[in-house]
Amino acid sequence: MEPRRVHFGLNPISEIRGDSPVAPVRPVPRIPADPTEYSATERELGIEDDSDDEPIFVANQRGRMVQTGEPLDSMTSNIDGTMFCAGGSRGVLKVFSIHDDNTLAEACNFRRIKSKRLTLLYSPLAVAWNHNLPNQIGTTSTNGAVVFWDIERQCLDFHFKEHKRSATSLQFHPTEKDILISSSKDATVLLYDIRVGKSTSKYASGSFDAVRDLQWCMHDGQEHLFNACDDSGTVRLWDRRRIDKPYLVFHAHHGLVSSAQFAPKSRFLIATGGGRDKFIKIWDWSRSLDDGPVYSIETGAPVGKALWRPHGDGSFQLASCSVVNDTLVHFWDVRRPFFPYASFSDHKDSVVALAFLQHDELRFVSGGKDGLVILNDFRCDARRPIEYANDVSLDTAPDGLIGVA
């Protein structure tokens, strides 16, 4: 018996059975090589822009991503926004510069020499740039140390080791070059004076919950204040001049608070991110906090970082990244909190750190557990969910009823 031939593009089962052939298989849509081309989904939705009036911005896609080789945990930028430092507990501590052609380049690698002498001091959990000493970077480590690095000499300068457990975060004072604070899993915050060579103040509230994040207030007349958030869901405002009790205490989230940030353009707003309840909340501490937050954003995933956008509508816009279940960077506007107004999707694993460029409102840098450092641009990388949302919601029930919203 002569075997039947199966023709390309037809259903083999139909040919063998002798049934009428089905229509050819629909080819997979071509992936456009030019990033300015619209995808098939965008064309089907009818949202492509046919206007030829405005030129399309094309970024240098080739040089805007750098692979560090290990997962990242933190990132910080210098005061000019021209350089930034990325660190990770697996032994990554690198400084990158941003060129005029929108590309990234490695400027310094503090762990370029692999040897057995390298210790936990070379495995940073958090990094911070001293904006009053441009050549100094501080890091924290899992052994409780706070380490200082010299960028010019590309080496470890000195360190303090006073925390009893892992140091989780640190922040240099916005105006005093020798003052900084660090937090730890030992539930304390230490204030250091580099001129003295040790910590000068210890802030403890009696809680046993790990302190996850902290930040100095940057507004005039409030530079003596800083906030600290912990695993109990509590945020505390401290006055550095008083170590006996916090200036203000309020419960912000169910579960841990992973991030707390003063608003750069409003003196009395704080944004907090909940690691488990998936909310970003905006608090006005000039009034009674018993009334709850002034804004709430449900993100859909546990919040790792929630940062104010320092440009434009900085009093209303924030960026967030997730601990798990979401690899996107989302930008939110509290005036429309139900879905992000822009999302960035180049990372393949959780995004753990964001750094804004102080003099460029259209670009920012992100780092993730995939080891990637990416220079993101709103003009070519942003995906805006509002463009894909249906204007009218409609669904049909099993009994035939139609619901319209």
Coordinates of C-alpha atoms in Angstrom, one line a residue:
M1 CA 0.0 0.0 0.0
E2 CA 1.4 3.3 -1.1
P3 CA 1.8 5.7 1.9
R4 CA 0.0 9.0 1.8
R5 CA 2.1 12.1 1.6
V6 CA 1.6 14.7 4.3
H7 CA 1.8 18.2 2.8
F8 CA 3.4 21.0 4.8
G9 CA 0.8 23.4 6.2
L10 CA -1.9 20.8 6.5
N11 CA -3.1 18.8 9.4
P12 CA -1.3 15.4 9.3
I13 CA -4.2 13.6 11.2
S14 CA -6.7 14.8 8.6
E15 CA -4.6 13.6 5.8
I16 CA -4.1 10.1 7.3
R17 CA -7.8 9.7 8.1
G18 CA -8.8 10.9 4.6
D19 CA -10.8 13.9 6.0
S20 CA -10.9 17.2 4.2
P21 CA -7.7 19.1 4.9
V22 CA -7.9 22.0 7.3
A23 CA -6.6 25.5 6.6
P24 CA -2.8 26.0 6.6
V25 CA -1.2 26.7 10.0
R26 CA -1.0 30.3 10.7
P27 CA 2.7 31.4 10.6
V28 CA 4.2 32.8 13.8
P29 CA 4.3 36.6 13.6
R30 CA 7.7 38.0 12.7
I31 CA 9.6 39.7 15.5
P32 CA 10.5 43.2 14.2
A33 CA 14.2 43.9 14.2
D34 CA 13.5 47.6 14.5
P35 CA 12.4 48.4 18.1
T36 CA 10.2 51.2 16.6
E37 CA 8.0 48.8 14.7
Y38 CA 4.7 47.9 16.2
S39 CA 3.9 44.4 17.3
A40 CA 1.1 42.3 15.9
T41 CA -0.8 42.7 19.1
E42 CA -0.6 46.5 18.9
R43 CA -1.8 46.5 15.2
E44 CA -4.7 44.2 16.1
L45 CA -5.8 46.5 18.9
G46 CA -5.6 49.4 16.5
I47 CA -3.4 51.6 18.8
E48 CA -0.5 52.2 16.4
D49 CA 0.4 55.9 16.0
D50 CA 0.0 56.9 12.3
S51 CA 1.2 60.4 13.0
D52 CA 4.4 61.4 11.1
D53 CA 4.7 64.8 12.9
E54 CA 6.8 63.6 15.8
P55 CA 10.1 61.7 15.3
I56 CA 10.4 58.4 17.0
F57 CA 13.2 58.2 19.6
V58 CA 15.4 55.1 19.2
A59 CA 17.8 54.3 22.0
N60 CA 21.0 52.4 21.7
Q61 CA 19.6 49.0 22.6
R62 CA 23.0 47.3 22.4
G63 CA 24.8 49.1 25.2
R64 CA 22.0 49.9 27.6
M65 CA 22.2 46.5 29.4
V66 CA 25.2 45.2 31.4
Q67 CA 25.4 41.7 32.9
T68 CA 27.3 41.6 36.2
G69 CA 27.3 37.9 36.5
E70 CA 25.7 37.7 40.0
P71 CA 22.4 38.7 41.5
L72 CA 22.1 42.3 42.7
D73 CA 20.7 43.5 46.0
S74 CA 21.1 47.3 45.9
M75 CA 21.9 50.3 43.8
T76 CA 22.8 54.0 44.3
S77 CA 23.7 57.0 42.2
N78 CA 26.0 60.0 42.6
I79 CA 24.6 63.4 43.1
D80 CA 25.0 64.3 39.4
G81 CA 23.3 61.1 38.2
T82 CA 26.1 60.4 35.8
M83 CA 27.5 57.3 37.7
F84 CA 25.9 54.7 39.9
C85 CA 27.0 51.7 42.0
A86 CA 25.5 48.2 42.0
G87 CA 26.1 45.7 44.7
G88 CA 25.1 42.2 45.6
S89 CA 25.8 39.8 48.5
R90 CA 27.3 37.2 46.1
G91 CA 30.3 39.4 45.7
V92 CA 29.3 42.2 43.2
L93 CA 30.4 45.8 43.8
K94 CA 30.8 47.7 40.6
V95 CA 30.5 51.4 39.5
F96 CA 29.1 52.2 36.1
S97 CA 29.0 55.4 34.1
I98 CA 26.5 56.6 31.6
H99 CA 27.8 57.9 28.3
D100 CA 26.2 60.5 26.1
D101 CA 25.2 57.9 23.5
N102 CA 22.9 56.2 26.1
T103 CA 25.2 53.3 26.9
L104 CA 26.6 51.9 30.1
A105 CA 30.2 51.3 30.8
E106 CA 32.0 49.8 33.8
A107 CA 34.1 52.4 35.6
C108 CA 35.3 50.5 38.7
N109 CA 35.2 46.9 40.0
F110 CA 36.1 46.7 43.7
R111 CA 36.2 42.9 43.5
R112 CA 38.2 42.5 40.3
I113 CA 40.8 40.3 42.0
K114 CA 39.4 36.9 43.1
S115 CA 41.3 35.6 46.1
K116 CA 40.8 33.6 49.2
R117 CA 41.4 36.7 51.3
L118 CA 38.2 38.4 50.2
T119 CA 35.7 38.4 53.2
L120 CA 32.1 39.2 53.8
L121 CA 33.1 42.9 53.7
Y122 CA 33.2 42.4 49.9
S123 CA 29.6 41.1 49.8
P124 CA 27.3 44.1 50.2
L125 CA 23.6 43.9 51.0
A126 CA 23.0 47.7 50.6
V127 CA 25.0 50.5 49.0
A128 CA 24.9 54.3 49.4
W129 CA 26.8 57.1 47.8
N130 CA 28.1 60.0 49.9
H131 CA 26.9 63.0 48.0
N132 CA 29.1 65.3 50.0
L133 CA 32.3 63.2 49.3
P134 CA 31.9 62.1 45.6
N135 CA 34.7 59.5 45.9
Q136 CA 33.2 57.6 48.9
I137 CA 30.7 54.8 48.8
G138 CA 29.3 52.9 51.8
T139 CA 28.0 49.3 52.0
T140 CA 26.6 47.0 54.6
S141 CA 27.4 43.3 55.0
T142 CA 25.8 40.2 56.5
N143 CA 28.3 40.2 59.4
G144 CA 27.0 43.6 60.7
A145 CA 29.8 45.7 59.3
V146 CA 29.5 49.1 57.5
V147 CA 32.2 49.4 54.9
F148 CA 33.6 52.5 53.2
W149 CA 35.2 52.4 49.7
D150 CA 37.4 54.8 47.8
I151 CA 36.5 55.1 44.2
E152 CA 39.7 56.9 43.1
R153 CA 41.9 54.2 44.6
Q154 CA 39.3 51.4 43.8
C155 CA 39.8 49.8 47.2
L156 CA 38.3 49.3 50.6
D157 CA 39.1 52.3 52.8
F158 CA 37.9 51.4 56.4
H159 CA 35.0 49.8 58.1
F160 CA 32.9 49.8 61.4
K161 CA 31.5 46.6 62.9
E162 CA 29.1 47.3 65.7
H163 CA 25.9 45.7 64.7
K164 CA 25.3 42.2 66.3
R165 CA 23.4 40.9 63.2
S166 CA 23.3 41.6 59.5
A167 CA 23.3 45.3 58.6
T168 CA 20.3 45.9 56.2
S169 CA 20.6 49.5 55.1
L170 CA 22.6 52.7 55.4
Q171 CA 22.2 56.4 54.5
F172 CA 24.6 59.3 54.4
H173 CA 23.4 62.6 55.8
P174 CA 22.2 64.9 52.9
T175 CA 24.3 67.9 54.1
E176 CA 26.9 66.6 56.6
K177 CA 29.7 64.6 55.0
D178 CA 30.8 62.7 58.1
I179 CA 27.4 61.6 59.4
L180 CA 25.5 58.4 58.4
I181 CA 23.0 55.9 59.8
S182 CA 22.7 52.2 59.4
S183 CA 20.0 49.7 60.3
S184 CA 20.2 46.0 61.2
K185 CA 18.3 42.8 61.9
D186 CA 19.3 43.4 65.6
A187 CA 16.4 45.9 65.7
T188 CA 18.6 49.0 66.1
V189 CA 19.7 52.0 64.2
L190 CA 23.3 53.4 64.7
L191 CA 24.5 56.9 63.9
Y192 CA 28.2 57.2 63.0
D193 CA 30.5 60.1 63.0
I194 CA 33.5 59.2 60.7
R195 CA 35.7 61.8 62.4
V196 CA 35.2 59.9 65.7
G197 CA 35.7 56.5 64.1
K198 CA 32.7 54.8 65.7
S199 CA 29.0 55.1 66.3
T200 CA 27.9 58.0 68.5
S201 CA 24.2 57.2 69.0
K202 CA 22.0 54.1 69.2
Y203 CA 18.3 54.2 68.5
A204 CA 16.2 51.3 69.8
S205 CA 12.5 51.2 70.5
G206 CA 12.3 48.0 72.5
S207 CA 11.1 46.1 69.5
F208 CA 12.8 42.8 68.4
D209 CA 11.8 43.2 64.7
A210 CA 14.5 43.7 62.1
V211 CA 14.8 47.2 60.7
R212 CA 14.5 46.9 56.9
D213 CA 14.9 50.4 55.5
L214 CA 15.7 54.0 56.6
Q215 CA 16.1 57.5 55.1
W216 CA 17.1 61.0 56.1
C217 CA 14.6 63.8 55.6
M218 CA 16.0 66.1 52.9
H219 CA 13.8 69.2 53.6
D220 CA 15.1 72.5 55.1
G221 CA 14.7 72.5 58.8
Q222 CA 14.0 68.8 59.0
E223 CA 17.5 67.4 58.3
H224 CA 17.7 66.1 61.9
L225 CA 14.8 63.6 61.2
F226 CA 15.0 60.2 59.7
N227 CA 12.6 57.3 59.3
A228 CA 13.0 53.6 60.0
C229 CA 10.6 50.7 59.1
D230 CA 10.7 47.1 60.4
D231 CA 9.2 43.7 60.1
S232 CA 6.2 44.4 62.4
G233 CA 4.7 46.8 59.9
T234 CA 5.7 49.9 61.9
V235 CA 7.3 53.1 60.8
R236 CA 9.2 55.3 63.2
L237 CA 10.4 58.9 62.8
W238 CA 13.4 59.6 64.9
D239 CA 15.0 62.9 65.9
R240 CA 18.8 62.3 65.9
R241 CA 19.1 64.6 69.0
R242 CA 16.9 62.3 71.1
I243 CA 17.7 58.6 71.5
D244 CA 15.2 57.8 74.3
K245 CA 12.1 57.6 72.1
P246 CA 10.9 58.1 68.5
Y247 CA 9.5 61.4 67.4
L248 CA 6.5 59.7 65.8
V249 CA 5.3 56.0 65.5
F250 CA 2.5 54.6 63.3
H251 CA 1.5 51.2 62.0
A252 CA 1.6 51.2 58.2
H253 CA 1.1 47.7 56.9
H254 CA 0.1 44.1 57.7
G255 CA 3.4 42.3 57.9
L256 CA 6.8 43.9 57.2
V257 CA 7.4 47.3 55.7
S258 CA 10.1 46.9 53.1
S259 CA 10.5 50.5 52.1
A260 CA 9.8 54.0 53.5
Q261 CA 10.6 57.2 51.6
F262 CA 10.1 60.9 52.3
A263 CA 8.5 62.8 49.4
P264 CA 11.1 65.0 47.7
K265 CA 8.6 67.8 46.9
S266 CA 6.3 67.7 50.0
R267 CA 7.5 68.2 53.5
F268 CA 5.0 65.9 55.2
L269 CA 4.4 62.9 52.9
I270 CA 5.9 59.5 53.4
A271 CA 5.5 56.6 51.0
T272 CA 5.6 53.1 52.5
G273 CA 5.7 49.7 50.7
G274 CA 4.2 46.6 52.2
G275 CA 6.2 43.4 51.6
R276 CA 3.2 41.1 52.1
D277 CA 0.0 43.1 51.8
K278 CA 1.0 44.3 48.3
F279 CA 0.1 47.9 49.0
I280 CA 1.9 51.2 48.6
K281 CA 0.5 53.8 51.0
I282 CA 1.1 57.6 51.2
W283 CA 0.9 59.1 54.7
D284 CA 0.6 62.7 55.7
W285 CA 2.4 63.0 59.1
S286 CA 1.4 66.6 59.6
R287 CA -2.1 65.4 60.6
S288 CA -3.5 62.6 62.7
L289 CA -2.3 59.2 61.3
D290 CA -5.2 57.5 62.9
D291 CA -7.3 58.5 59.9
G292 CA -5.2 56.2 57.7
P293 CA -3.2 57.0 54.5
V294 CA -4.2 59.8 52.2
Y295 CA -3.6 57.5 49.2
S296 CA -3.4 53.7 48.7
I297 CA -2.1 51.7 45.7
E298 CA -2.7 48.0 45.4
T299 CA 0.2 46.7 43.3
G300 CA -0.8 43.0 42.9
A301 CA 2.6 41.7 44.2
P302 CA 4.7 42.0 47.4
V303 CA 6.5 45.3 47.3
G304 CA 10.2 45.3 47.5
K305 CA 10.9 49.0 46.9
A306 CA 8.7 52.0 46.5
L307 CA 10.4 55.2 45.5
W308 CA 9.2 58.7 44.7
R309 CA 10.0 59.9 41.2
P310 CA 12.1 63.0 41.7
H311 CA 11.0 64.8 38.5
G312 CA 7.9 66.1 37.0
D313 CA 4.8 65.3 39.1
G314 CA 7.0 64.1 41.9
S315 CA 4.3 64.7 44.5
F316 CA 2.0 62.1 42.8
Q317 CA 4.2 59.6 41.1
L318 CA 6.1 56.6 42.4
A319 CA 8.1 53.6 41.1
S320 CA 7.9 50.2 42.6
C321 CA 9.4 46.7 42.1
S322 CA 8.3 43.4 43.5
V323 CA 10.0 40.9 45.7
V324 CA 8.5 37.9 43.9
N325 CA 5.9 37.1 41.3
D326 CA 6.5 40.1 39.2
T327 CA 9.6 41.0 37.2
L328 CA 8.4 44.4 36.0
V329 CA 9.1 47.9 37.2
H330 CA 5.9 49.9 37.6
F331 CA 5.3 53.6 37.7
W332 CA 2.2 54.7 39.5
D333 CA 0.2 58.0 39.8
V334 CA -1.7 58.2 43.0
R335 CA -4.4 60.2 41.2
R336 CA -5.1 57.0 39.1
P337 CA -4.1 54.2 41.5
F338 CA -5.8 51.2 39.9
F339 CA -3.2 50.4 37.3
P340 CA 0.3 51.7 36.5
Y341 CA 0.7 54.4 33.9
A342 CA 4.0 52.9 32.7
S343 CA 5.7 49.5 33.0
F344 CA 9.2 48.2 32.0
S345 CA 9.7 44.5 31.3
D346 CA 13.3 43.9 30.3
H347 CA 14.3 42.0 33.5
K348 CA 13.9 38.2 33.6
D349 CA 13.9 38.0 37.4
S350 CA 12.9 40.1 40.4
V351 CA 14.0 43.8 40.3
V352 CA 15.6 44.8 43.6
A353 CA 17.0 48.2 43.0
L354 CA 16.2 51.5 41.2
A355 CA 18.3 54.6 40.7
F356 CA 17.1 57.8 39.2
L357 CA 19.2 60.3 37.2
Q358 CA 18.8 63.6 39.0
H359 CA 19.0 65.7 35.8
D360 CA 17.2 63.4 33.4
E361 CA 13.5 62.7 34.0
L362 CA 13.2 60.3 31.1
R363 CA 15.7 57.7 32.1
F364 CA 16.5 55.6 35.2
V365 CA 18.6 52.5 36.0
S366 CA 17.3 49.2 37.4
G367 CA 19.1 46.1 38.7
G368 CA 17.7 42.7 39.4
K369 CA 18.3 39.2 40.6
D370 CA 19.1 38.2 37.0
G371 CA 22.3 40.2 37.4
L372 CA 21.3 42.7 34.7
V373 CA 21.8 46.5 35.0
I374 CA 19.5 48.2 32.6
L375 CA 19.3 51.9 31.5
N376 CA 15.6 52.4 30.9
D377 CA 14.1 55.1 28.8
F378 CA 10.5 56.3 28.9
R379 CA 10.6 57.2 25.2
C380 CA 11.2 53.7 23.9
D381 CA 11.0 51.2 26.7
A382 CA 7.8 52.1 28.5
R383 CA 4.6 50.1 28.1
R384 CA 1.5 52.0 29.0
P385 CA -1.4 49.8 30.2
I386 CA -3.9 52.5 29.6
E387 CA -3.4 52.0 25.9
Y388 CA -4.4 48.3 26.2
A389 CA -7.3 48.8 28.6
N390 CA -10.9 48.3 27.3
D391 CA -13.0 51.5 27.4
V392 CA -16.1 49.4 28.1
S393 CA -16.1 46.2 30.3
L394 CA -18.5 43.5 29.1
D395 CA -19.1 39.9 30.0
T396 CA -21.8 37.3 29.5
A397 CA -23.2 35.1 32.2
P398 CA -24.0 31.3 31.7
D399 CA -27.7 32.1 31.6
G400 CA -27.3 34.6 28.8
L401 CA -27.3 37.8 30.8
I402 CA -24.9 40.5 29.7
G403 CA -23.2 42.7 32.1
V404 CA -21.7 46.1 31.1
A405 CA -19.7 48.5 33.2

